[in-house]
């Protein structure tokens, strides 16, 4: 009862104030009857009475157990006892197994040695010494931070042995903090490819920036690019300054006023896309604005692919006049819009307008379209083309889906899944912009540890670092790995 009293006083101490009132048994008949009912040997109480069965006392008194120290080098002891005193286990099977093992061991000066292959004799050590030996070889004055298998081989060559050597070596190497932070970046994708499809033309746009590029006339150093996920149509403009106002102006002029209000816009996490005014613009027109995980451009992969094409074609056209890229930008967009895309089997121009554009080569060399042009027939053919447009778009959508499935199958063959749970400790890859420049090539490649505090799906996680707080944006699993404390 004293123990219960102590617990009651401890619990009462958590209240700001309390009052204890003694109730005589004759005035507390209902509670007394319930107590007797609960202690009955057979279940006679009504179902309306809730019963709680305590499988153990509320007070579990800790048992006082004296410290038990096993014999040092416990795995060594049976072998030594047999070799020195001819002592065998009582179990015949264990005795036979011990006899067989002992044939490769010998005792010299009271120490057990194993006859090895890499060395004639290897001293057998217990768990206490084993940990110190591995840490000394791995990260000591003569350590080279070798991997687990290499560390185990080096330990054997130095003349030490114990049965769990390779497993222990892998564990020590994996938990080395220095090794974890300077490890090479993981190239294999951690999650299956999640393809993004647009339900109808100009419903979903991806927007991104290119640059910095050579300063052009007027001071432009960047370009803003928008791609429609259905037709693959591209819009682009040069920018002198990357600002929220310029981004809003581009969206209005090149998307809203030209193709109507889209359903979705996908961007990165730059302040020009994540500012209050840009969000207000999207809210005003009912546009869903989705953001890619930081440093994970694959989320907006369509725009990233177009960016590469634009930069490649600009480089080919500019030659030595790199600053004239602003003048060449429309000349790069035109051929892109009039070239068949492998994913759809159609040109962006025909997907948008229902007919193919006339390009310079057709007028320079008199293509059949130019030679046989008839105004009335052309109008009829354009009308037929518009009637057929919906069917062509449907075929293009099917081809695009098949193309995405082929890409996903190839991507899947390289995936090495890395998934994390709430509470896991992880390291995050250091971004080039935040890397310690003073350390140069000796800078850590990973930072942390962080703790996983949120899971969004498709490889996106919310992580927090003690002393630094929670990262403002989710981080993709591609830039995370497990931390071993």
Short mmCIF file of C-alpha atoms in Angstrom, two decimals:
data_model
loop_
_atom_site.label_atom_id
_atom_site.label_comp_id
_atom_site.label_asym_id
_atom_site.label_seq_id
_atom_site.Cartn_x
_atom_site.Cartn_y
_atom_site.Cartn_z
CA UNK A 1 0.00 0.00 0.00
CA UNK A 2 2.92 2.33 0.66
CA UNK A 3 3.98 2.03 -2.99
CA UNK A 4 0.46 2.89 -4.19
CA UNK A 5 0.38 5.86 -1.83
CA UNK A 6 3.67 7.15 -3.25
CA UNK A 7 2.32 6.83 -6.80
CA UNK A 8 -0.90 8.63 -5.84
CA UNK A 9 1.06 11.51 -4.31
CA UNK A 10 3.21 11.73 -7.45
CA UNK A 11 0.15 11.92 -9.71
CA UNK A 12 -1.61 14.43 -7.46
CA UNK A 13 1.44 16.66 -7.67
CA UNK A 14 0.65 17.26 -11.34
CA UNK A 15 -2.57 19.13 -10.45
CA UNK A 16 -2.57 22.79 -9.49
CA UNK A 17 -4.91 22.07 -6.56
CA UNK A 18 -6.93 19.14 -5.23
CA UNK A 19 -9.10 18.17 -2.23
CA UNK A 20 -9.30 14.75 -0.58
CA UNK A 21 -12.63 13.83 1.03
CA UNK A 22 -13.17 10.64 3.03
CA UNK A 23 -16.46 8.89 2.19
CA UNK A 24 -17.63 6.26 4.73
CA UNK A 25 -18.43 2.80 3.34
CA UNK A 26 -22.13 3.04 4.21
CA UNK A 27 -22.36 6.20 2.07
CA UNK A 28 -20.48 4.64 -0.85
CA UNK A 29 -22.49 1.46 -1.38
CA UNK A 30 -22.62 1.68 -5.20
CA UNK A 31 -18.85 1.80 -5.68
CA UNK A 32 -18.43 -0.98 -3.10
CA UNK A 33 -20.94 -3.17 -4.94
CA UNK A 34 -19.19 -2.64 -8.27
CA UNK A 35 -15.86 -3.59 -6.72
CA UNK A 36 -17.32 -6.84 -5.38
CA UNK A 37 -18.99 -7.55 -8.73
CA UNK A 38 -15.72 -7.14 -10.60
CA UNK A 39 -13.94 -9.58 -8.30
CA UNK A 40 -16.53 -12.31 -8.83
CA UNK A 41 -15.22 -15.60 -10.23
CA UNK A 42 -17.93 -15.84 -12.91
CA UNK A 43 -19.18 -13.25 -15.35
CA UNK A 44 -22.51 -12.26 -13.79
CA UNK A 45 -22.45 -8.52 -14.41
CA UNK A 46 -24.71 -6.89 -17.00
CA UNK A 47 -23.24 -5.94 -20.37
CA UNK A 48 -24.01 -2.29 -19.63
CA UNK A 49 -21.29 -2.28 -16.96
CA UNK A 50 -17.87 -1.65 -18.50
CA UNK A 51 -15.12 -3.80 -16.99
CA UNK A 52 -11.39 -3.21 -17.26
CA UNK A 53 -9.14 -6.18 -16.58
CA UNK A 54 -5.73 -5.31 -15.16
CA UNK A 55 -3.31 -8.00 -16.20
CA UNK A 56 -0.60 -6.66 -13.90
CA UNK A 57 -0.45 -4.34 -10.90
CA UNK A 58 -0.39 -0.59 -11.46
CA UNK A 59 2.85 -0.61 -9.53
CA UNK A 60 5.47 -2.86 -11.01
CA UNK A 61 8.29 -2.97 -8.57
CA UNK A 62 11.65 -3.31 -10.21
CA UNK A 63 13.44 -6.44 -9.26
CA UNK A 64 16.89 -5.95 -7.86
CA UNK A 65 19.26 -8.07 -9.86
CA UNK A 66 22.94 -8.12 -9.23
CA UNK A 67 25.17 -7.37 -12.18
CA UNK A 68 26.06 -10.52 -14.04
CA UNK A 69 29.37 -10.52 -15.81
CA UNK A 70 29.93 -13.26 -18.33
CA UNK A 71 33.32 -14.71 -18.89
CA UNK A 72 35.49 -12.56 -21.10
CA UNK A 73 35.71 -13.78 -24.68
CA UNK A 74 32.65 -16.03 -24.26
CA UNK A 75 33.00 -17.59 -27.72
CA UNK A 76 36.65 -18.32 -26.95
CA UNK A 77 36.06 -20.00 -23.58
CA UNK A 78 34.52 -23.33 -24.75
CA UNK A 79 37.31 -23.89 -27.28
CA UNK A 80 40.04 -23.11 -24.74
CA UNK A 81 38.40 -25.33 -22.12
CA UNK A 82 38.38 -28.22 -24.57
CA UNK A 83 41.96 -27.71 -25.80
CA UNK A 84 43.42 -27.21 -22.30
CA UNK A 85 41.20 -29.32 -20.02
CA UNK A 86 39.40 -31.58 -22.52
CA UNK A 87 36.02 -30.23 -21.31
CA UNK A 88 33.07 -30.79 -23.67
CA UNK A 89 29.43 -29.61 -23.57
CA UNK A 90 26.87 -32.07 -22.21
CA UNK A 91 24.94 -32.00 -25.51
CA UNK A 92 26.48 -34.69 -27.78
CA UNK A 93 25.76 -32.68 -30.93
CA UNK A 94 27.38 -29.55 -29.49
CA UNK A 95 30.32 -31.62 -28.30
CA UNK A 96 30.83 -33.06 -31.78
CA UNK A 97 30.60 -29.61 -33.33
CA UNK A 98 33.12 -28.18 -30.84
CA UNK A 99 35.59 -31.00 -31.54
CA UNK A 100 35.38 -30.26 -35.25
CA UNK A 101 35.90 -26.50 -34.76
CA UNK A 102 38.79 -26.95 -32.35
CA UNK A 103 40.93 -28.71 -34.96
CA UNK A 104 41.87 -25.30 -36.42
CA UNK A 105 42.70 -23.67 -33.09
CA UNK A 106 45.64 -23.85 -30.71
CA UNK A 107 46.61 -22.26 -27.40
CA UNK A 108 49.94 -20.45 -27.07
CA UNK A 109 50.96 -18.71 -23.83
CA UNK A 110 47.36 -18.78 -22.64
CA UNK A 111 46.00 -17.09 -25.81
CA UNK A 112 43.78 -18.79 -28.37
CA UNK A 113 44.95 -18.68 -31.99
CA UNK A 114 43.26 -19.78 -35.19
CA UNK A 115 45.19 -21.33 -38.03
CA UNK A 116 44.27 -19.10 -40.96
CA UNK A 117 44.95 -18.89 -44.68
CA UNK A 118 46.06 -15.27 -45.01
CA UNK A 119 48.30 -15.70 -41.92
CA UNK A 120 49.60 -18.82 -40.24
CA UNK A 121 48.20 -17.80 -36.86
CA UNK A 122 45.47 -15.28 -36.04
CA UNK A 123 44.87 -14.22 -32.45
CA UNK A 124 41.28 -14.73 -31.37
CA UNK A 125 39.73 -11.70 -29.70
CA UNK A 126 36.45 -11.01 -27.93
CA UNK A 127 33.86 -8.28 -28.53
CA UNK A 128 35.56 -5.71 -26.29
CA UNK A 129 38.84 -5.81 -28.18
CA UNK A 130 37.17 -6.34 -31.56
CA UNK A 131 35.47 -2.93 -31.56
CA UNK A 132 38.71 -1.13 -30.74
CA UNK A 133 40.68 -3.05 -33.36
CA UNK A 134 38.19 -2.24 -36.12
CA UNK A 135 38.02 1.47 -35.22
CA UNK A 136 41.81 1.72 -35.08
CA UNK A 137 42.26 0.09 -38.49
CA UNK A 138 39.37 2.04 -40.03
CA UNK A 139 39.94 5.57 -38.71
CA UNK A 140 43.11 5.45 -36.60
CA UNK A 141 46.46 7.04 -37.44
CA UNK A 142 47.06 4.37 -40.08
CA UNK A 143 43.42 4.06 -41.10
CA UNK A 144 42.18 4.78 -44.60
CA UNK A 145 38.40 4.70 -43.93
CA UNK A 146 38.07 1.50 -45.94
CA UNK A 147 34.75 -0.15 -46.67
CA UNK A 148 33.43 -3.07 -44.66
CA UNK A 149 34.86 -5.96 -46.69
CA UNK A 150 38.22 -4.26 -47.16
CA UNK A 151 38.33 -3.47 -43.44
CA UNK A 152 37.67 -7.12 -42.56
CA UNK A 153 40.39 -8.35 -44.93
CA UNK A 154 42.90 -5.90 -43.48
CA UNK A 155 42.00 -7.04 -39.95
CA UNK A 156 42.69 -10.64 -40.92
CA UNK A 157 46.02 -9.68 -42.48
CA UNK A 158 46.98 -7.93 -39.25
CA UNK A 159 46.53 -11.24 -37.42
CA UNK A 160 43.16 -10.89 -35.64
CA UNK A 161 40.06 -13.07 -35.88
CA UNK A 162 36.57 -13.51 -34.40
CA UNK A 163 33.50 -15.23 -35.88
CA UNK A 164 31.49 -12.07 -36.65
CA UNK A 165 34.43 -10.14 -38.12
CA UNK A 166 32.87 -9.33 -41.52
CA UNK A 167 29.48 -8.29 -40.10
CA UNK A 168 31.16 -6.11 -37.45
CA UNK A 169 33.47 -4.54 -40.04
CA UNK A 170 30.54 -3.57 -42.26
CA UNK A 171 28.72 -2.09 -39.25
CA UNK A 172 31.72 -0.01 -38.14
CA UNK A 173 32.35 1.27 -41.68
CA UNK A 174 28.66 2.12 -42.19
CA UNK A 175 28.45 4.07 -38.91
CA UNK A 176 31.59 6.15 -39.47
CA UNK A 177 30.31 9.75 -39.57
CA UNK A 178 33.22 11.01 -41.67
CA UNK A 179 32.64 8.31 -44.29
CA UNK A 180 28.91 9.02 -44.40
CA UNK A 181 29.42 12.74 -45.04
CA UNK A 182 32.07 12.40 -47.77
CA UNK A 183 30.49 9.43 -49.55
CA UNK A 184 29.85 9.74 -53.28
CA UNK A 185 26.46 10.97 -54.44
CA UNK A 186 23.91 8.25 -55.12
CA UNK A 187 23.08 8.20 -58.83
CA UNK A 188 20.41 5.52 -58.83
CA UNK A 189 16.85 6.90 -58.59
CA UNK A 190 15.09 5.99 -55.32
CA UNK A 191 11.50 5.95 -56.61
CA UNK A 192 9.62 4.77 -59.68
CA UNK A 193 9.04 7.35 -62.38
CA UNK A 194 5.81 9.31 -61.96
CA UNK A 195 4.67 10.52 -65.39
CA UNK A 196 2.64 13.72 -65.69
CA UNK A 197 -0.09 13.85 -68.32
CA UNK A 198 -2.32 16.71 -69.38
CA UNK A 199 -6.02 15.97 -70.06
CA UNK A 200 -6.51 18.55 -72.83
CA UNK A 201 -4.50 21.16 -74.79
CA UNK A 202 -3.13 24.12 -72.81
CA UNK A 203 -4.51 22.77 -69.51
CA UNK A 204 -1.13 22.15 -67.89
CA UNK A 205 1.98 24.31 -68.30
CA UNK A 206 5.47 23.88 -66.93
CA UNK A 207 7.49 27.07 -66.41
CA UNK A 208 11.23 27.31 -65.80
CA UNK A 209 14.21 29.62 -66.29
CA UNK A 210 17.34 29.32 -68.43
CA UNK A 211 20.52 31.09 -67.44
CA UNK A 212 22.57 32.94 -66.69
CA UNK A 213 23.62 33.36 -70.32
CA UNK A 214 25.94 35.90 -71.98
CA UNK A 215 24.67 39.44 -71.50
CA UNK A 216 22.67 40.46 -74.56
CA UNK A 217 21.66 43.86 -75.91
CA UNK A 218 19.47 45.45 -73.28
CA UNK A 219 21.11 43.52 -70.45
CA UNK A 220 19.13 40.27 -70.73
CA UNK A 221 20.87 37.32 -69.06
CA UNK A 222 18.03 34.85 -68.57
CA UNK A 223 15.09 33.42 -70.46
CA UNK A 224 11.76 32.26 -69.08
CA UNK A 225 10.29 29.20 -70.80
CA UNK A 226 6.78 27.71 -70.67
CA UNK A 227 5.77 24.35 -72.18
CA UNK A 228 2.28 22.93 -72.64
CA UNK A 229 2.26 19.28 -71.54
CA UNK A 230 -0.33 18.21 -74.15
CA UNK A 231 0.67 19.87 -77.42
CA UNK A 232 4.37 20.45 -76.44
CA UNK A 233 3.93 24.08 -77.54
CA UNK A 234 6.69 26.38 -76.24
CA UNK A 235 6.68 30.04 -75.26
CA UNK A 236 9.88 31.86 -74.23
CA UNK A 237 11.05 35.41 -73.54
CA UNK A 238 14.36 37.00 -72.48
CA UNK A 239 14.57 38.53 -69.00
CA UNK A 240 16.83 41.27 -67.70
CA UNK A 241 15.86 40.63 -64.09
CA UNK A 242 14.26 37.57 -62.53
CA UNK A 243 11.42 39.15 -60.59
CA UNK A 244 7.92 38.18 -59.60
CA UNK A 245 6.51 41.06 -61.66
CA UNK A 246 8.27 39.87 -64.84
CA UNK A 247 7.04 36.32 -64.24
CA UNK A 248 3.44 37.48 -63.80
CA UNK A 249 3.69 39.60 -66.97
CA UNK A 250 4.99 36.59 -68.94
CA UNK A 251 2.21 34.31 -67.71
CA UNK A 252 -0.48 36.85 -68.57
CA UNK A 253 0.86 37.76 -72.01
CA UNK A 254 2.02 34.35 -73.24
CA UNK A 255 -0.41 31.97 -71.56
CA UNK A 256 -3.58 33.58 -70.22
CA UNK A 257 -4.20 36.13 -73.00
CA UNK A 258 -3.17 33.73 -75.77
CA UNK A 259 -4.34 30.25 -74.78
CA UNK A 260 -6.81 30.86 -71.97
CA UNK A 261 -6.74 30.00 -68.30
CA UNK A 262 -4.91 26.71 -67.61
CA UNK A 263 -5.84 24.20 -64.97
CA UNK A 264 -2.31 23.72 -63.61
CA UNK A 265 1.06 25.46 -63.61
CA UNK A 266 4.17 23.54 -62.48
CA UNK A 267 7.21 25.55 -61.36
CA UNK A 268 10.27 25.33 -59.15
CA UNK A 269 10.52 26.91 -55.70
CA UNK A 270 12.04 30.23 -56.77
CA UNK A 271 10.69 33.36 -55.11
CA UNK A 272 9.51 34.60 -58.52
CA UNK A 273 7.02 31.69 -58.58
CA UNK A 274 6.35 31.39 -54.86
CA UNK A 275 5.70 35.03 -54.05
CA UNK A 276 2.46 36.45 -52.70
CA UNK A 277 1.47 38.23 -55.93
CA UNK A 278 2.07 35.16 -58.12
CA UNK A 279 -0.03 33.06 -55.76
CA UNK A 280 -2.76 35.71 -55.83
CA UNK A 281 -2.75 35.58 -59.65
CA UNK A 282 -3.23 31.80 -59.57
CA UNK A 283 -5.96 32.07 -56.93
CA UNK A 284 -7.75 34.79 -58.90
CA UNK A 285 -8.07 32.60 -62.00
CA UNK A 286 -8.45 29.27 -60.16
CA UNK A 287 -5.09 27.91 -61.33
CA UNK A 288 -3.53 25.03 -59.38
CA UNK A 289 0.11 25.89 -58.74
CA UNK A 290 2.33 22.88 -58.04
CA UNK A 291 5.97 23.15 -56.95
CA UNK A 292 8.82 20.76 -57.66
CA UNK A 293 10.94 19.52 -54.76
CA UNK A 294 14.06 21.70 -54.28
CA UNK A 295 16.96 20.66 -56.53
CA UNK A 296 14.75 18.05 -58.18
CA UNK A 297 14.08 19.33 -61.73
CA UNK A 298 12.73 15.94 -62.84
CA UNK A 299 9.37 16.95 -61.36
CA UNK A 300 9.16 19.54 -64.16
CA UNK A 301 10.95 17.26 -66.60
CA UNK A 302 9.06 18.40 -69.72
CA UNK A 303 10.32 21.96 -69.33
CA UNK A 304 13.84 20.81 -68.46
CA UNK A 305 13.96 18.75 -71.67
CA UNK A 306 12.86 21.75 -73.75
CA UNK A 307 15.45 23.94 -72.02
CA UNK A 308 18.20 21.60 -73.20
CA UNK A 309 16.94 21.76 -76.79
CA UNK A 310 16.73 25.57 -76.72
CA UNK A 311 20.25 25.94 -75.30
CA UNK A 312 21.65 23.42 -77.80
CA UNK A 313 20.06 25.15 -80.79
CA UNK A 314 21.05 28.61 -79.57
CA UNK A 315 24.65 27.45 -79.21
CA UNK A 316 24.60 26.09 -82.77
CA UNK A 317 23.19 29.34 -84.23
CA UNK A 318 25.26 31.87 -82.29
CA UNK A 319 28.77 30.83 -83.33
CA UNK A 320 31.04 33.61 -82.01
CA UNK A 321 28.28 36.19 -81.35
CA UNK A 322 27.08 34.82 -78.02
CA UNK A 323 25.45 38.08 -76.97
CA UNK A 324 22.93 37.98 -79.84
CA UNK A 325 20.96 35.09 -78.34
CA UNK A 326 17.92 37.34 -77.75
CA UNK A 327 17.57 37.92 -81.51
CA UNK A 328 18.02 34.21 -82.24
CA UNK A 329 15.51 33.00 -79.65
CA UNK A 330 12.43 33.28 -81.96
CA UNK A 331 14.40 31.47 -84.68
CA UNK A 332 14.95 28.59 -82.25
CA UNK A 333 11.32 28.43 -81.13
CA UNK A 334 9.99 28.33 -84.69
CA UNK A 335 11.72 25.07 -85.75
CA UNK A 336 10.85 23.48 -82.41
CA UNK A 337 7.15 24.23 -82.92
CA UNK A 338 7.21 22.85 -86.48
CA UNK A 339 9.20 19.67 -85.79
CA UNK A 340 7.47 16.37 -85.06
CA UNK A 341 7.90 15.31 -81.43
CA UNK A 342 8.74 11.68 -80.84
CA UNK A 343 6.35 11.39 -77.90
CA UNK A 344 3.23 12.46 -79.84
CA UNK A 345 4.13 11.83 -83.47
CA UNK A 346 2.83 15.33 -84.28
CA UNK A 347 4.28 18.83 -84.44
CA UNK A 348 3.30 21.24 -81.65
CA UNK A 349 2.00 23.62 -84.33
CA UNK A 350 -0.41 21.07 -85.82
CA UNK A 351 -1.54 19.96 -82.35
CA UNK A 352 -2.37 23.57 -81.52
CA UNK A 353 -3.88 24.82 -84.80
CA UNK A 354 -4.95 21.69 -86.70
CA UNK A 355 -2.67 22.30 -89.72
CA UNK A 356 1.03 22.35 -90.52
CA UNK A 357 2.85 25.66 -90.86
CA UNK A 358 4.57 26.66 -94.10
CA UNK A 359 8.32 26.86 -93.44
CA UNK A 360 11.03 28.60 -95.55
CA UNK A 361 12.22 25.48 -97.37
CA UNK A 362 8.75 25.03 -98.88
CA UNK A 363 8.79 28.47 -100.50
CA UNK A 364 12.47 28.34 -101.48
CA UNK A 365 12.20 24.99 -103.25
CA UNK A 366 8.49 24.99 -104.17
CA UNK A 367 7.02 22.12 -102.20
CA UNK A 368 3.78 20.48 -103.47
CA UNK A 369 1.84 22.44 -100.85
CA UNK A 370 3.02 25.71 -102.43
CA UNK A 371 2.90 24.61 -106.07
CA UNK A 372 -0.61 23.16 -105.93
CA UNK A 373 -2.09 25.84 -103.70
CA UNK A 374 -5.72 26.71 -104.47
CA UNK A 375 -7.54 29.14 -102.24
CA UNK A 376 -10.96 27.45 -102.20
CA UNK A 377 -9.51 23.94 -101.91
CA UNK A 378 -7.18 25.10 -99.15
CA UNK A 379 -10.13 26.44 -97.13
CA UNK A 380 -11.96 23.13 -97.49
CA UNK A 381 -8.86 21.18 -96.44
CA UNK A 382 -8.37 23.42 -93.41
CA UNK A 383 -11.97 22.79 -92.37
CA UNK A 384 -11.48 19.05 -92.76
CA UNK A 385 -8.28 19.32 -90.74
CA UNK A 386 -10.15 21.03 -87.93
CA UNK A 387 -12.82 18.31 -88.00
CA UNK A 388 -10.07 15.70 -87.74
CA UNK A 389 -8.14 17.60 -85.05
CA UNK A 390 -9.89 16.00 -82.09
CA UNK A 391 -9.13 12.51 -83.42
CA UNK A 392 -5.49 13.42 -84.11
CA UNK A 393 -5.13 14.79 -80.61
CA UNK A 394 -6.57 11.58 -79.19
CA UNK A 395 -4.09 9.49 -81.19
CA UNK A 396 -1.26 11.76 -80.06
CA UNK A 397 -2.34 11.37 -76.45
CA UNK A 398 -2.31 7.56 -76.79
CA UNK A 399 1.15 7.66 -78.39
CA UNK A 400 2.37 9.97 -75.64
CA UNK A 401 1.10 7.57 -72.96
CA UNK A 402 2.81 4.63 -74.68
CA UNK A 403 6.01 6.68 -74.90
CA UNK A 404 5.85 7.49 -71.18
CA UNK A 405 5.36 3.80 -70.38
CA UNK A 406 8.48 2.87 -72.38
CA UNK A 407 10.48 5.53 -70.57
CA UNK A 408 9.11 4.34 -67.21
CA UNK A 409 10.13 0.73 -67.94
CA UNK A 410 13.67 1.81 -68.77
CA UNK A 411 13.77 4.07 -65.72
CA UNK A 412 12.50 1.25 -63.48
CA UNK A 413 15.46 -0.96 -64.44
CA UNK A 414 17.79 1.56 -62.76
CA UNK A 415 15.71 2.21 -59.64
CA UNK A 416 17.09 1.28 -56.24
CA UNK A 417 14.29 2.07 -53.85
CA UNK A 418 15.09 4.20 -50.82
CA UNK A 419 12.13 4.87 -48.56
CA UNK A 420 12.14 6.44 -45.14
CA UNK A 421 9.78 6.35 -42.18
CA UNK A 422 8.78 9.05 -39.71
CA UNK A 423 11.54 9.57 -37.18
CA UNK A 424 14.32 8.18 -39.39
CA UNK A 425 17.64 9.99 -39.25
CA UNK A 426 18.91 10.94 -42.71
CA UNK A 427 21.72 12.87 -44.37
CA UNK A 428 20.95 15.39 -47.12
CA UNK A 429 23.15 15.98 -50.13
CA UNK A 430 24.88 19.36 -49.93
CA UNK A 431 23.68 21.73 -52.65
CA UNK A 432 26.42 23.41 -54.72
CA UNK A 433 25.22 26.81 -53.52
CA UNK A 434 25.58 25.92 -49.83
CA UNK A 435 28.82 23.93 -50.03
CA UNK A 436 31.71 25.22 -47.93
CA UNK A 437 33.77 27.02 -50.58
CA UNK A 438 36.70 27.50 -48.21
CA UNK A 439 37.06 23.71 -47.96
CA UNK A 440 37.30 23.39 -51.75
CA UNK A 441 37.41 19.79 -52.94
CA UNK A 442 37.60 18.63 -49.30
CA UNK A 443 34.08 19.85 -48.51
CA UNK A 444 31.51 17.35 -47.21
CA UNK A 445 29.07 16.02 -49.79
CA UNK A 446 26.37 15.26 -47.22
CA UNK A 447 25.09 17.24 -44.26
CA UNK A 448 23.01 16.41 -41.21
CA UNK A 449 21.70 14.42 -39.56
CA UNK A 450 18.10 15.45 -40.23
CA UNK A 451 14.97 13.75 -38.94
CA UNK A 452 12.06 12.79 -41.18
CA UNK A 453 8.97 14.60 -39.87
CA UNK A 454 6.60 14.31 -42.83
CA UNK A 455 5.93 12.02 -45.80
CA UNK A 456 4.20 13.41 -48.90
CA UNK A 457 4.51 10.42 -51.21
CA UNK A 458 6.36 9.93 -54.52
CA UNK A 459 9.71 10.39 -52.74
CA UNK A 460 9.02 13.79 -51.11
CA UNK A 461 9.81 14.16 -47.39
CA UNK A 462 9.68 16.90 -44.79
CA UNK A 463 12.90 16.94 -42.74
CA UNK A 464 14.07 18.83 -39.65
CA UNK A 465 17.55 19.42 -38.25
CA UNK A 466 18.12 20.03 -34.57
CA UNK A 467 19.20 23.60 -33.98
CA UNK A 468 18.25 24.68 -37.52
CA UNK A 469 14.54 23.89 -37.63
CA UNK A 470 12.44 22.48 -40.44
CA UNK A 471 13.37 22.98 -44.08
CA UNK A 472 10.85 25.29 -45.77
CA UNK A 473 10.32 22.90 -48.69
CA UNK A 474 10.04 19.10 -48.97
CA UNK A 475 13.18 17.25 -50.02
CA UNK A 476 13.22 14.45 -52.59
CA UNK A 477 14.55 11.02 -51.62
CA UNK A 478 17.13 11.32 -54.40
CA UNK A 479 19.02 13.73 -52.14
CA UNK A 480 18.63 11.74 -48.91
CA UNK A 481 20.22 8.65 -47.41
CA UNK A 482 19.99 6.86 -44.07
CA UNK A 483 22.27 8.12 -41.30
CA UNK A 484 23.83 5.54 -38.98
CA UNK A 485 24.55 7.11 -35.57
#
